[in-house]
C-alpha positions as a LaTeX table, in Angstrom:
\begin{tabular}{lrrr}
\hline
Residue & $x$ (\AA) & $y$ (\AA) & $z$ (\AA) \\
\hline
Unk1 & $-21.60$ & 15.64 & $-12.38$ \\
Unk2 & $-19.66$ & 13.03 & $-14.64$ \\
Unk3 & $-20.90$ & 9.87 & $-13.16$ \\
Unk4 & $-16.82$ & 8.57 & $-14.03$ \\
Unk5 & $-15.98$ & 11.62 & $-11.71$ \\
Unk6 & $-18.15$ & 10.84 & $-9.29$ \\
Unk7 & $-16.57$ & 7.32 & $-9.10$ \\
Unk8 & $-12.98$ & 8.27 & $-9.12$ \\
Unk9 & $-13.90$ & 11.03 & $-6.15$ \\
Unk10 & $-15.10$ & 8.04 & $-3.99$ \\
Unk11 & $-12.52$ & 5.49 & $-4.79$ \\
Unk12 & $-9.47$ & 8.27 & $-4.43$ \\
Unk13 & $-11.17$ & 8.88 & $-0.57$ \\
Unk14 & $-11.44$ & 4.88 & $-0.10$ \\
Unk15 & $-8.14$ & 4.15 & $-0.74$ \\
Unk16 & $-6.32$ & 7.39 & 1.25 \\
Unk17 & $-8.83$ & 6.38 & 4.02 \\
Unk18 & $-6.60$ & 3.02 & 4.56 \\
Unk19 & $-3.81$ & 5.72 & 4.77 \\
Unk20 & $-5.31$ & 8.12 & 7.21 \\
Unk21 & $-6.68$ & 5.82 & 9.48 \\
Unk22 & $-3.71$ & 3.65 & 11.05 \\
Unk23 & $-2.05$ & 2.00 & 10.97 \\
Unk24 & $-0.13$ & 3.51 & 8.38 \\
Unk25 & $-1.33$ & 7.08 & 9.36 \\
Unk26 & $-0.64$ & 10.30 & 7.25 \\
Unk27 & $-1.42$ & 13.32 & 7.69 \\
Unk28 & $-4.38$ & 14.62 & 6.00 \\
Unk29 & $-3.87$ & 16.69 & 2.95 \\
Unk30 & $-6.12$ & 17.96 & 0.38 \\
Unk31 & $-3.49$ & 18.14 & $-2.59$ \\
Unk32 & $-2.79$ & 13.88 & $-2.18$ \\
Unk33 & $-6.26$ & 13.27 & $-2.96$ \\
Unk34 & $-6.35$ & 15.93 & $-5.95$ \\
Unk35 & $-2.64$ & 14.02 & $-7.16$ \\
Unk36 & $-4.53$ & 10.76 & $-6.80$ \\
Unk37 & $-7.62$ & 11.29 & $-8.33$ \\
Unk38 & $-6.15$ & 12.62 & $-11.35$ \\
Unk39 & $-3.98$ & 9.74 & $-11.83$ \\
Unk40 & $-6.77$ & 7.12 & $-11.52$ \\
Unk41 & $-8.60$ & 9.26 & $-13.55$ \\
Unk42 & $-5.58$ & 8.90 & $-17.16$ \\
Unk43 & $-3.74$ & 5.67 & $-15.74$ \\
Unk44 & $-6.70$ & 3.33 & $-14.40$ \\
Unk45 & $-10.03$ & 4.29 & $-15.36$ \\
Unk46 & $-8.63$ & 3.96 & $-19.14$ \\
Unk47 & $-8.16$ & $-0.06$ & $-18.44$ \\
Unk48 & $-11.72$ & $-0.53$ & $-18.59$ \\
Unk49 & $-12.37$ & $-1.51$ & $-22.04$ \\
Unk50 & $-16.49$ & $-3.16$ & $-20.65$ \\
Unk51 & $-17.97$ & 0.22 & $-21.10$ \\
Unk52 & $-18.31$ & 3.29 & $-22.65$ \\
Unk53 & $-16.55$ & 6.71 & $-21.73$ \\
Unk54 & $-18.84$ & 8.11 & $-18.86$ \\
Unk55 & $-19.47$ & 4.91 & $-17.33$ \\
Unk56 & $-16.17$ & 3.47 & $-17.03$ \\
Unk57 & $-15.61$ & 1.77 & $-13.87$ \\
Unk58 & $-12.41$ & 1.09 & $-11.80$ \\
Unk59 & $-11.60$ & $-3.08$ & $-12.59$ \\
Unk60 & $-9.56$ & $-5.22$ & $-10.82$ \\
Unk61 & $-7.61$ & $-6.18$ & $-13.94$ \\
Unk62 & $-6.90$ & $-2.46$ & $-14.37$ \\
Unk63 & $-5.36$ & $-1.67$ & $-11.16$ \\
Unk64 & $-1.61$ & $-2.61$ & $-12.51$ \\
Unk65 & $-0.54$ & 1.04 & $-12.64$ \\
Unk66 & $-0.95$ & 1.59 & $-9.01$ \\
Unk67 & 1.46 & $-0.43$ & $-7.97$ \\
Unk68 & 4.70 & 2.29 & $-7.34$ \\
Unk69 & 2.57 & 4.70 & $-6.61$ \\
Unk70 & 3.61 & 6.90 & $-3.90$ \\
Unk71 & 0.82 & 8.18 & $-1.91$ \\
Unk72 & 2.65 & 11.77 & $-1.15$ \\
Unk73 & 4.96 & 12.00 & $-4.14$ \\
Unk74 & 6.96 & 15.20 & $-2.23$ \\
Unk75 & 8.09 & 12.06 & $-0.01$ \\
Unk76 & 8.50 & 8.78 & $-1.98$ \\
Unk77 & 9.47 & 5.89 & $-0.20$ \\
Unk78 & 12.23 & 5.73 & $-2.48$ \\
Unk79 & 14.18 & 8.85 & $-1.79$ \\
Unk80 & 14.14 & 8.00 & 1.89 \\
Unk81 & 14.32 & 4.37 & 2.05 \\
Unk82 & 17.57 & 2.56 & 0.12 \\
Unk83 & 16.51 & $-0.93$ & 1.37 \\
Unk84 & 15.76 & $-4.01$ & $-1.28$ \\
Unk85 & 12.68 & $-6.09$ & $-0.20$ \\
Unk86 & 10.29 & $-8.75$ & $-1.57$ \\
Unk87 & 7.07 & $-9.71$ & $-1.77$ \\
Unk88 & 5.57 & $-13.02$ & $-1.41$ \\
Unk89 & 1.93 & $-14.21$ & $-1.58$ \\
Unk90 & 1.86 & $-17.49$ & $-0.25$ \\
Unk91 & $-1.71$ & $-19.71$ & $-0.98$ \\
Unk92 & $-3.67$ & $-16.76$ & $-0.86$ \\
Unk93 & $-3.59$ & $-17.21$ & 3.31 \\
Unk94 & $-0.95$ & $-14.78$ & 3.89 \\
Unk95 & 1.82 & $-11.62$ & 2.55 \\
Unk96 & 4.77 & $-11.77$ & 3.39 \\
Unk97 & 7.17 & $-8.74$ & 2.68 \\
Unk98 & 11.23 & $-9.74$ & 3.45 \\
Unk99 & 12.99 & $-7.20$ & 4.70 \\
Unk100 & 17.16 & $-7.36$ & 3.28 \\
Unk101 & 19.63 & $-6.64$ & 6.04 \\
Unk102 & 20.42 & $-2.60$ & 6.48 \\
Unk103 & 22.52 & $-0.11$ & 8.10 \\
Unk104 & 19.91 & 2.55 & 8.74 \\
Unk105 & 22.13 & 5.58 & 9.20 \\
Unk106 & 23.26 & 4.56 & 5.57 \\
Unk107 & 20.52 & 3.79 & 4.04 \\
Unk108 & 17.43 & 5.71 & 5.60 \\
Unk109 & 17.84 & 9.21 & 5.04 \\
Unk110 & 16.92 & 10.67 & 8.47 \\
Unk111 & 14.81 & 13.64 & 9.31 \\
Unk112 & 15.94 & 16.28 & 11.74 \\
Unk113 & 15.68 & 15.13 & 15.35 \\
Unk114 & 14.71 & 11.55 & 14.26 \\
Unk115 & 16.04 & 8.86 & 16.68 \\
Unk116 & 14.16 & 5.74 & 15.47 \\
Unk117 & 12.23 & 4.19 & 12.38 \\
Unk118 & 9.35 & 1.71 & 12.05 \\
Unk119 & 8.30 & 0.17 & 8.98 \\
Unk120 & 4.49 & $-0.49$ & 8.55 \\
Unk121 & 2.80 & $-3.03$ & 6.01 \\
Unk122 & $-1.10$ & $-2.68$ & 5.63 \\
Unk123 & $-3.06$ & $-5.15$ & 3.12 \\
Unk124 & $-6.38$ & $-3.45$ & 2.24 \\
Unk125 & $-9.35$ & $-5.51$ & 0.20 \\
Unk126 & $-10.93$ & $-2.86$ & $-2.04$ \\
Unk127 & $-14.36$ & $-3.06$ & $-2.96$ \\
Unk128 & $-14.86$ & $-0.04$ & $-5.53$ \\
Unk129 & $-18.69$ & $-0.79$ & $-5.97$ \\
Unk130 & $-19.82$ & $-0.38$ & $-2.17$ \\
Unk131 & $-16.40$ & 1.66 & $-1.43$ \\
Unk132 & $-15.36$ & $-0.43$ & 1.48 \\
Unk133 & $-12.09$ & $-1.61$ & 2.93 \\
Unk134 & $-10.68$ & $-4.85$ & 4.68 \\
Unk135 & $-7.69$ & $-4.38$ & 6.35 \\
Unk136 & $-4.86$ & $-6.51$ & 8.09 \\
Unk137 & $-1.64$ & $-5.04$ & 8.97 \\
Unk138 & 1.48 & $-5.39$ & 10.51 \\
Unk139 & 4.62 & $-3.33$ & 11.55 \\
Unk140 & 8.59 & $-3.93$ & 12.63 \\
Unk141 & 10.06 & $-3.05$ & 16.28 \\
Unk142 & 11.49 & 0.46 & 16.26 \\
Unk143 & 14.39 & 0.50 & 14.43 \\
Unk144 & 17.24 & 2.86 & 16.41 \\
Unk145 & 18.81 & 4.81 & 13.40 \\
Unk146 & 22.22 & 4.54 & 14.24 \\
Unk147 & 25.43 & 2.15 & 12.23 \\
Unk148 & 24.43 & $-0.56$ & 13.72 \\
Unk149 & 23.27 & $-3.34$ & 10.83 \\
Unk150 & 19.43 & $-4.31$ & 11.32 \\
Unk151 & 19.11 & $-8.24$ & 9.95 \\
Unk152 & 17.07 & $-9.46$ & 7.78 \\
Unk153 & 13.32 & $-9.99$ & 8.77 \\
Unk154 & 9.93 & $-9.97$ & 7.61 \\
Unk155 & 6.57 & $-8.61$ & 7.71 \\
Unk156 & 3.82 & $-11.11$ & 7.27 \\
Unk157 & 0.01 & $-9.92$ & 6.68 \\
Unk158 & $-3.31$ & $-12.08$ & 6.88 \\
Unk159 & $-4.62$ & $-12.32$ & 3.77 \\
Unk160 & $-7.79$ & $-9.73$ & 4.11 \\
Unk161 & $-11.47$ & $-10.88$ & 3.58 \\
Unk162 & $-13.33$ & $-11.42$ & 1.85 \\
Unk163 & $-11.56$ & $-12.93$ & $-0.97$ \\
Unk164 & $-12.74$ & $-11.43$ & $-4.45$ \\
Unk165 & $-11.86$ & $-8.00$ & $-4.06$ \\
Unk166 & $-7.96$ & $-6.41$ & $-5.01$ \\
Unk167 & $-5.81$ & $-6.34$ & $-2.24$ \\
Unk168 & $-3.95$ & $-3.62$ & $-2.46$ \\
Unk169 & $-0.34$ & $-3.55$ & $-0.41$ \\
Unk170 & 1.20 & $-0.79$ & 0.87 \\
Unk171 & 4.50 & $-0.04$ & 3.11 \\
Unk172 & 4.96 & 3.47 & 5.21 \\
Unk173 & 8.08 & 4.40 & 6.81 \\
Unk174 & 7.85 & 6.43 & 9.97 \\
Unk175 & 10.08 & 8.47 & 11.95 \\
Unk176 & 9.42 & 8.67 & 15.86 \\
Unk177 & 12.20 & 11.25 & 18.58 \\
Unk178 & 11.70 & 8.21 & 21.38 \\
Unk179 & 12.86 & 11.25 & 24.15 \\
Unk180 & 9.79 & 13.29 & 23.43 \\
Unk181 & 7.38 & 10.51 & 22.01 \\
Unk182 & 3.73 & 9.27 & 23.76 \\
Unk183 & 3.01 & 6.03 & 24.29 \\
Unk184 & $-0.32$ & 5.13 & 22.96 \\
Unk185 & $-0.22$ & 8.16 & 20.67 \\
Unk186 & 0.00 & 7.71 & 16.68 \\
Unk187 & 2.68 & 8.72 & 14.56 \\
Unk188 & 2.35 & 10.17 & 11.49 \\
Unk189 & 4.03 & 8.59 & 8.55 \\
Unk190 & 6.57 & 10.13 & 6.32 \\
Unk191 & 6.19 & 7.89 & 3.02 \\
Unk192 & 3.75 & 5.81 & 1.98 \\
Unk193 & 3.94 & 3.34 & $-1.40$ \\
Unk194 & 1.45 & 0.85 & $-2.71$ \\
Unk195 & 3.94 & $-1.95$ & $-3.52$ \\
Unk196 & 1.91 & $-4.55$ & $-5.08$ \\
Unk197 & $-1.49$ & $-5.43$ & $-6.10$ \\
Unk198 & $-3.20$ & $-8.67$ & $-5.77$ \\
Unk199 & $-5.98$ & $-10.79$ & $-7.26$ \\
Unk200 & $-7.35$ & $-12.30$ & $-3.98$ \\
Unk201 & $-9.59$ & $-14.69$ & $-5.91$ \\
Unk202 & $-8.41$ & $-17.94$ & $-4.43$ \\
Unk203 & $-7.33$ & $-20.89$ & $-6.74$ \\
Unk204 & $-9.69$ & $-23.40$ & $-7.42$ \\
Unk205 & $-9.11$ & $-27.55$ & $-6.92$ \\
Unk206 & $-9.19$ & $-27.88$ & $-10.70$ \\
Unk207 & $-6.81$ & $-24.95$ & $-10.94$ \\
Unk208 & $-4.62$ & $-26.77$ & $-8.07$ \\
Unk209 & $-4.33$ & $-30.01$ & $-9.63$ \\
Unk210 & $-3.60$ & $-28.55$ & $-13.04$ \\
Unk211 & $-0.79$ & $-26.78$ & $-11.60$ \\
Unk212 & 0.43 & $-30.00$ & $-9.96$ \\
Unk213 & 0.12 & $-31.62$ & $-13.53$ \\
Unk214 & 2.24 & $-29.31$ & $-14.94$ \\
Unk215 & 4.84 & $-29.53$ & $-12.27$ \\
Unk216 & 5.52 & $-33.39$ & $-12.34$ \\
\hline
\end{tabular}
């Protein structure tokens, strides 16, 4: 087989493994890795300009189209979630995502029988040569989906190790019925969306001082 194919097989199963195994946690399903191997296949393998067609390798410099990318596109983020948030990388220590201030009956579109929310945030250090994953993660209260305005808050990640690899960020909404859910027992998220990408290679004291430089 195409060794390219080969590569794109394994790194489409690395990165839906930080989806399927919590705590953002979908549902397995064959057609999201077909979807997602295809686009890293036309949209990101084509960034690497260091070698030849049929040894092209995944770079971090050419993982810019991922970010938007909705892991189940029959349930972007987007189409259920009307809420503005930001993303912050602060020193390279740290994510934090800011939540705006909601209503979630007016702004979550709510699945049948669906009594509460709970927003997930996962940071994932990809290493597409050994196809490995470092993960930190975090996750809101439940949120009751009623009128009632939810304020502002925010979501704040370890930076994952080791530093060097992409860090990948991605948010899941999920929908929980808190009269028939189990404590203890996972539930399965709706939407899933890598938000941002980020070079994790940490500044340098040259780099630091430069910057300082520049500033006064």
């Amino acid at each position: 087989m195409n060794r390219e194919l080969i590569h794109i097989a394994r790194a489409s199963k690395l990165i839906l493994t930080v989806c399927y195994c919590g705590p953002v946690y979908m549902q397995p399903d064959r057609s999201r890795f077909r979807l997602l191997q295809r686009f890293l296949y036309r949209e990101v393998l084509k960034n690497d300009s260091s070698n030849t067609s049929g040894k092209r390798h995944i770079s971090m410099s050419g993982l810019r189209p991922l970010i938007g990318y909705d892991l189940d596109p029959q349930y972007a983020l987007s189409d259920f979630f009307d809420v503005y948030y930001t993303i912050n990388v602060q020193d390279y220590t740290k994510i934090m995502i800011d939540i705006s201030s909601f209503i979630p009956a007016a702004q979550v579109i709510i699945p049948t029988n669906a009594t509460h929310c709970r927003i997930i945030a996962v940071a994932a250090a990809l290493d597409f040569y050994s196809y490995s994953a470092y993960m930190q993660s975090t996750q809101s209260s439940l949120i009751p989906l009623n009128r009632d305005p939810v304020n502002a808050f925010n979501l704040t990640i370890p930076m994952p190790q080791p530093v060097g690899e992409p860090i990948v960020i991605l948010l899941g909404l999920s929908f929980i019925n808190g009269e028939i859910a189990e404590p203890g027992i996972p539930v399965y998220c709706q939407s899933v969306k890598i938000i941002h990408v980020e070079n994790a290679n940490p500044k340098t004291q040259t780099q630091i001082q430069a910057q300082t430089n520049a500033q006064i």
